[in-house]
Amino acid sequence: MSDIPKNTMMAVVTTGTGGYERLEYREVAMPEPGPGEVLLQVLAAGINNTDINTRLGWYSSEVKSGTQASREDVEHADGGWSGATPFPLIQGTDCCGRVIAVGDGGDEAPIGTRVLVRSCMRQNGFSSMDTVWLGSNFDGAFAQYVKVPAGEVFAIDSDWSDAELATLPCAYGTAENMIHRAGVTAGERVLVPGASGGVGSALIQLLKRRGAEVIAVTSAAKREMVLKIGADRVLCREDDPVAAIGESCVDVVIDNVAGPGFGTMLKLLRRGGRYASSGAIAGPIVELDMRDMYLKDITLIGCTAWDEPVFGNLISYVEKAEIRPLLAATYPLDQIAEAQKVFQQKRHAGKIVLIPGP
């Protein structure tokens, strides 16, 4: 095994479900990579909805409200992605890092290489939908160092900054996976609710890269920003989308908002249309008129496990300058509570990123 620089590091440890008091910035033991693992110095770590949702226990079946309404004073034993979260946990799903050590018997050639970590890991192979997630199932990137499976790190040759690269993994991986699963092709019309967030803004860029027509939905304050990213048309949240664009007029809806607007999304789809989702910001419980689904031959696509081509494709898009980063702000790692408060206000566009100290 390569030399490890020290015995301890600073990290943000989430001690359980609850409020910001559950985020403890403290000294912890340095992780040691085992066989098949590498140790990374974390250069930058993006903030995602899932970090906050996990801390709040939002994934629990007991929770019926949207993410913004989740209570901080309620314990949810099953509040993680797949049951109980293994608290205490170092969260952080997005990681831009540098390889500094490898486990026994590992290839030392990557040492010194700047990499991105594939957040969603199909530990039983891509023929199985079983997943583990960095920062949700095991310790993640809200730390100075992190150990990960060697097969989940991807070298990247790009002039993007560390913080810009840290905007990529979770948001763009989730967006590209939904586009891939929905089979979006050039010329198709795609509706994207929640278009100004990390996943939504990634969707616009990735859809335009494929030659799709994008109709985005966002707040009036962010309309111009969403147009600048590349949306062909922008509807405001207060608009009636059926009145604005008509029924049965889009080929695909990629929707991480859900909530009360879900039924309307199906009315907007053409016969044979596809609806893909990997989230439910406005609420997980929706009203479905089965007639809209079966009479129009609609396909509903749930997307969590990333398919094999997704992350490698993203790396290539960056290296070929086919997409660009949307970095809203950076904060030191020890200011994570303030960064998450700003994140939850939803006034920003793009991603907020944490920078660990040396």
Coordinates of C-alpha atoms in Angstrom, one line a residue, residues 24-338:
E24 CA -20.3 18.2 13.2
Y25 CA -17.0 19.5 11.7
R26 CA -14.4 17.5 13.6
E27 CA -11.1 15.5 13.5
V28 CA -11.6 11.8 12.5
A29 CA -9.3 8.9 11.6
M30 CA -7.8 9.0 8.1
P31 CA -9.3 6.3 5.9
E32 CA -7.0 3.5 4.8
P33 CA -7.6 2.0 1.3
G34 CA -7.9 -1.8 1.2
P35 CA -7.3 -4.0 -1.8
G36 CA -9.1 -2.7 -4.9
E37 CA -9.5 0.8 -3.3
V38 CA -7.8 4.2 -3.7
L39 CA -7.4 7.1 -1.4
L40 CA -8.2 10.5 -2.7
Q41 CA -7.5 14.0 -1.5
V42 CA -10.8 15.7 -1.8
L43 CA -10.3 18.9 -3.9
A44 CA -14.0 19.9 -4.0
A45 CA -17.3 18.4 -3.1
G46 CA -20.7 19.5 -4.4
I47 CA -23.9 19.9 -2.4
N48 CA -27.0 18.0 -3.5
N49 CA -30.6 17.7 -2.5
T50 CA -29.8 14.1 -1.5
D51 CA -27.4 15.2 1.2
I52 CA -30.0 17.3 2.9
N53 CA -32.8 14.8 2.3
T54 CA -30.8 12.0 3.9
R55 CA -30.0 14.2 7.0
L56 CA -33.8 15.0 7.3
G57 CA -34.8 11.4 6.7
W58 CA -37.0 12.4 3.8
Y59 CA -36.7 9.0 2.0
S60 CA -38.7 7.4 4.8
S61 CA -42.1 6.1 3.7
E62 CA -43.6 8.1 6.6
V63 CA -42.8 11.4 4.9
K64 CA -45.5 12.6 2.5
S65 CA -44.4 16.2 2.0
G66 CA -42.0 17.8 -0.5
T67 CA -38.4 18.2 0.4
Q68 CA -38.7 21.9 1.5
A69 CA -41.3 20.9 4.1
S70 CA -39.4 18.1 5.8
R71 CA -39.2 18.4 9.6
E72 CA -35.9 18.5 11.4
D73 CA -37.2 17.3 14.7
V74 CA -38.5 13.9 13.6
E75 CA -36.5 10.7 13.7
H76 CA -36.9 8.4 10.6
A77 CA -35.2 5.0 11.0
D78 CA -35.8 4.1 7.4
G79 CA -34.9 7.6 6.1
G80 CA -32.0 6.7 3.8
W81 CA -31.9 5.6 0.1
S82 CA -32.4 2.0 0.9
G83 CA -33.5 1.7 4.5
A84 CA -31.5 3.0 7.5
T85 CA -28.6 5.4 6.9
P86 CA -25.4 4.2 8.5
F87 CA -25.0 7.1 11.0
P88 CA -22.6 8.5 12.0
L89 CA -21.7 9.2 8.3
I90 CA -19.5 11.5 6.3
Q91 CA -21.9 12.6 3.5
G92 CA -20.9 14.1 0.2
T93 CA -22.0 12.5 -3.1
D94 CA -20.0 14.7 -5.5
C95 CA -16.2 14.4 -5.4
C96 CA -13.4 15.9 -7.4
G97 CA -10.2 14.5 -6.0
R98 CA -6.6 13.6 -6.6
V99 CA -5.3 10.0 -6.1
I100 CA -2.7 9.9 -3.4
A101 CA -2.5 6.2 -2.4
V102 CA -3.7 2.8 -3.4
G103 CA -4.5 -0.3 -1.5
D104 CA -2.2 -3.4 -1.3
G105 CA -1.6 -4.8 -4.7
G106 CA -3.1 -1.9 -6.5
D107 CA -1.8 -0.1 -9.6
E108 CA 0.2 3.0 -8.5
A109 CA 0.2 4.6 -11.9
P110 CA -2.9 6.8 -11.2
I111 CA -1.2 8.4 -8.1
G112 CA -1.2 12.2 -8.7
T113 CA -4.1 12.1 -11.2
R114 CA -7.1 14.4 -10.9
V115 CA -10.3 12.3 -11.0
L116 CA -14.0 12.4 -10.6
V117 CA -15.8 9.7 -8.6
R118 CA -18.9 7.9 -10.0
S119 CA -21.3 8.5 -7.2
C120 CA -23.7 5.6 -8.1
M121 CA -22.0 2.3 -7.9
R122 CA -23.5 -1.0 -9.3
Q123 CA -21.5 -3.2 -6.9
N124 CA -23.1 -6.4 -8.4
G125 CA -22.5 -5.4 -12.0
F126 CA -24.7 -3.6 -14.5
S127 CA -27.0 -6.6 -14.9
S128 CA -28.2 -5.9 -11.4
M129 CA -30.1 -2.8 -10.3
D130 CA -28.5 -3.0 -6.8
T131 CA -26.6 0.2 -6.0
V132 CA -24.5 1.8 -3.3
W133 CA -23.9 5.6 -3.2
L134 CA -20.9 7.6 -2.1
G135 CA -21.9 9.6 0.9
S136 CA -25.1 7.8 1.5
N137 CA -24.2 4.1 2.0
F138 CA -20.6 4.7 3.0
D139 CA -18.4 7.7 3.9
G140 CA -18.2 10.4 1.2
A141 CA -16.5 13.6 0.2
F142 CA -17.3 16.1 2.9
A143 CA -13.8 15.5 4.2
Q144 CA -10.2 16.2 3.4
Y145 CA -9.8 12.6 2.2
V146 CA -12.0 9.7 1.0
K147 CA -11.4 6.1 0.0
V148 CA -13.4 4.6 -2.9
P149 CA -13.3 1.5 -5.2
A150 CA -10.6 2.0 -7.8
G151 CA -13.0 1.1 -10.6
E152 CA -15.2 4.1 -9.7
V153 CA -12.6 6.8 -10.3
F154 CA -12.4 8.4 -13.7
A155 CA -9.4 10.5 -14.8
I156 CA -10.4 13.7 -16.5
D157 CA -8.4 16.0 -18.8
S158 CA -10.1 19.4 -18.6
D159 CA -9.3 23.0 -17.8
W160 CA -12.4 23.2 -15.5
S161 CA -11.4 24.2 -12.0
D162 CA -11.8 21.6 -9.1
A163 CA -15.0 23.4 -8.0
E164 CA -16.4 23.3 -11.5
L165 CA -15.7 19.6 -11.9
A166 CA -17.4 19.0 -8.5
T167 CA -20.7 20.3 -10.0
L168 CA -20.7 17.3 -12.4
P169 CA -21.1 13.8 -10.8
C170 CA -24.5 13.6 -9.1
A171 CA -26.5 16.3 -11.0
Y172 CA -25.2 15.5 -14.5
G173 CA -25.0 11.8 -13.9
T174 CA -28.7 11.8 -12.8
A175 CA -29.7 13.9 -15.7
E176 CA -27.8 11.9 -18.3
N177 CA -29.1 8.7 -16.9
M178 CA -32.7 9.9 -17.3
I179 CA -32.1 11.0 -20.8
H180 CA -30.4 7.7 -21.6
R181 CA -33.2 5.7 -20.1
A182 CA -35.9 7.7 -21.9
G183 CA -34.1 7.3 -25.2
V184 CA -34.3 10.9 -26.2
T185 CA -33.3 11.6 -29.8
A186 CA -32.7 14.6 -31.9
G187 CA -35.8 16.6 -32.8
E188 CA -37.9 15.4 -29.9
R189 CA -39.7 17.9 -27.7
V190 CA -38.8 17.5 -24.0
L191 CA -40.4 19.3 -21.0
V192 CA -38.2 19.9 -18.0
P193 CA -39.9 21.1 -14.8
G194 CA -37.5 22.5 -12.1
A195 CA -35.1 23.7 -14.8
S196 CA -32.9 26.0 -12.8
G197 CA -31.7 23.5 -10.2
G198 CA -28.6 21.3 -10.5
V199 CA -30.3 18.4 -12.3
G200 CA -32.6 20.7 -14.3
S201 CA -29.8 22.9 -15.6
A202 CA -27.8 19.8 -16.5
L203 CA -30.8 18.4 -18.3
I204 CA -31.1 21.5 -20.5
Q205 CA -27.4 21.3 -21.6
L206 CA -27.4 17.5 -22.1
L207 CA -30.7 17.5 -24.1
K208 CA -29.6 20.3 -26.3
R209 CA -26.4 18.4 -26.9
R210 CA -28.6 15.6 -28.3
G211 CA -30.5 17.9 -30.5
A212 CA -33.8 17.9 -28.6
E213 CA -36.1 20.8 -28.3
V214 CA -36.4 21.9 -24.6
I215 CA -39.3 23.5 -22.9
A216 CA -38.3 24.5 -19.4
V217 CA -40.3 25.4 -16.3
T218 CA -38.8 27.7 -13.7
S219 CA -39.5 30.8 -11.6
A220 CA -40.0 34.1 -13.3
A221 CA -36.8 35.4 -11.6
K222 CA -34.7 32.6 -13.3
R223 CA -36.3 32.7 -16.7
E224 CA -33.5 34.6 -18.5
M225 CA -30.9 32.4 -16.9
V226 CA -32.6 29.3 -18.1
L227 CA -32.9 30.7 -21.6
K228 CA -29.2 31.5 -21.6
I229 CA -28.3 27.9 -20.7
G230 CA -30.1 26.9 -23.9
A231 CA -33.8 26.2 -23.3
D232 CA -35.9 26.9 -26.4
R233 CA -38.9 28.1 -24.4
V234 CA -39.5 28.8 -20.8
L235 CA -42.7 28.6 -18.9
C236 CA -43.1 30.1 -15.4
R237 CA -44.3 28.0 -12.5
E238 CA -47.5 30.0 -12.3
D239 CA -48.4 29.3 -15.9
D240 CA -50.9 26.6 -16.9
P241 CA -48.8 24.5 -19.1
V242 CA -51.8 22.9 -20.9
A243 CA -53.1 26.4 -21.7
A244 CA -49.6 27.5 -22.7
I245 CA -48.5 24.7 -25.0
G246 CA -51.6 22.4 -25.3
E247 CA -52.3 18.8 -24.5
S248 CA -50.4 15.9 -26.1
C249 CA -47.6 18.1 -27.5
V250 CA -44.4 16.8 -25.9
D251 CA -42.6 13.5 -26.5
V252 CA -40.8 13.3 -23.2
V253 CA -41.2 14.7 -19.7
I254 CA -38.2 14.5 -17.4
D255 CA -39.5 15.6 -14.0
N256 CA -37.9 15.7 -10.6
V257 CA -40.6 18.0 -9.2
A258 CA -43.7 15.7 -9.1
G259 CA -46.2 16.8 -6.4
P260 CA -49.5 18.3 -7.5
G261 CA -48.4 18.9 -11.0
F262 CA -47.8 15.3 -11.9
G263 CA -51.2 14.6 -13.5
T264 CA -50.7 17.6 -15.8
M265 CA -47.4 16.2 -17.0
L266 CA -49.2 13.1 -18.4
K267 CA -51.8 15.3 -20.2
L268 CA -48.9 17.1 -21.9
L269 CA -47.4 13.9 -23.3
R270 CA -48.2 12.7 -26.8
R271 CA -49.5 9.1 -27.3
G272 CA -46.5 6.8 -26.8
G273 CA -44.7 9.5 -24.7
R274 CA -42.2 8.8 -21.9
Y275 CA -42.1 10.2 -18.4
A276 CA -38.8 9.8 -16.5
S277 CA -38.1 10.8 -12.9
S278 CA -35.5 10.5 -10.2
G279 CA -37.0 12.7 -7.6
A280 CA -40.0 14.4 -6.1
I281 CA -39.1 17.9 -4.8
A282 CA -42.7 19.1 -4.6
G283 CA -43.9 15.9 -2.9
P284 CA -43.7 12.1 -3.4
I285 CA -47.4 11.4 -3.3
V286 CA -49.1 12.2 -6.6
E287 CA -52.5 11.7 -8.2
L288 CA -52.5 9.5 -11.3
D289 CA -55.4 9.2 -13.7
M290 CA -54.8 5.7 -15.0
R291 CA -56.7 6.6 -18.2
D292 CA -54.1 9.1 -19.1
M293 CA -51.4 6.5 -18.8
Y294 CA -52.9 3.5 -20.5
L295 CA -55.1 5.1 -23.1
K296 CA -52.1 7.2 -24.3
D297 CA -49.6 4.2 -24.1
I298 CA -47.4 6.3 -21.8
T299 CA -44.2 4.7 -20.4
L300 CA -43.3 5.7 -16.8
I301 CA -39.5 5.3 -16.1
G302 CA -38.1 5.4 -12.6
C303 CA -34.4 6.2 -12.6
T304 CA -32.0 5.7 -9.7
A305 CA -29.3 3.2 -10.8
W306 CA -27.0 4.7 -13.4
D307 CA -26.5 2.7 -16.5
E308 CA -23.0 1.7 -17.6
P309 CA -22.4 4.3 -20.4
V310 CA -23.6 7.3 -18.4
F311 CA -20.5 8.4 -16.5
G312 CA -17.9 7.7 -19.1
N313 CA -20.1 9.7 -21.6
L314 CA -20.1 12.7 -19.2
I315 CA -16.4 12.7 -18.9
S316 CA -16.1 12.7 -22.7
Y317 CA -18.6 15.6 -23.0
V318 CA -16.5 17.7 -20.6
E319 CA -13.2 16.8 -22.4
K320 CA -14.7 17.8 -25.8
A321 CA -16.2 21.0 -24.3
E322 CA -19.7 20.0 -25.2
I323 CA -21.1 21.1 -21.9
R324 CA -20.1 23.8 -19.4
P325 CA -20.1 24.1 -15.6
L326 CA -22.7 26.0 -13.7
L327 CA -21.0 26.9 -10.5
A328 CA -23.2 29.2 -8.2
A329 CA -20.9 29.6 -5.2
T330 CA -18.1 27.9 -3.1
Y331 CA -17.8 27.7 0.7
P332 CA -15.1 26.3 3.0
L333 CA -16.0 22.8 4.2
D334 CA -16.4 24.0 7.8
Q335 CA -19.2 26.4 6.6
I336 CA -21.4 23.5 5.4
A337 CA -24.4 24.6 7.4
E338 CA -24.4 28.1 5.9

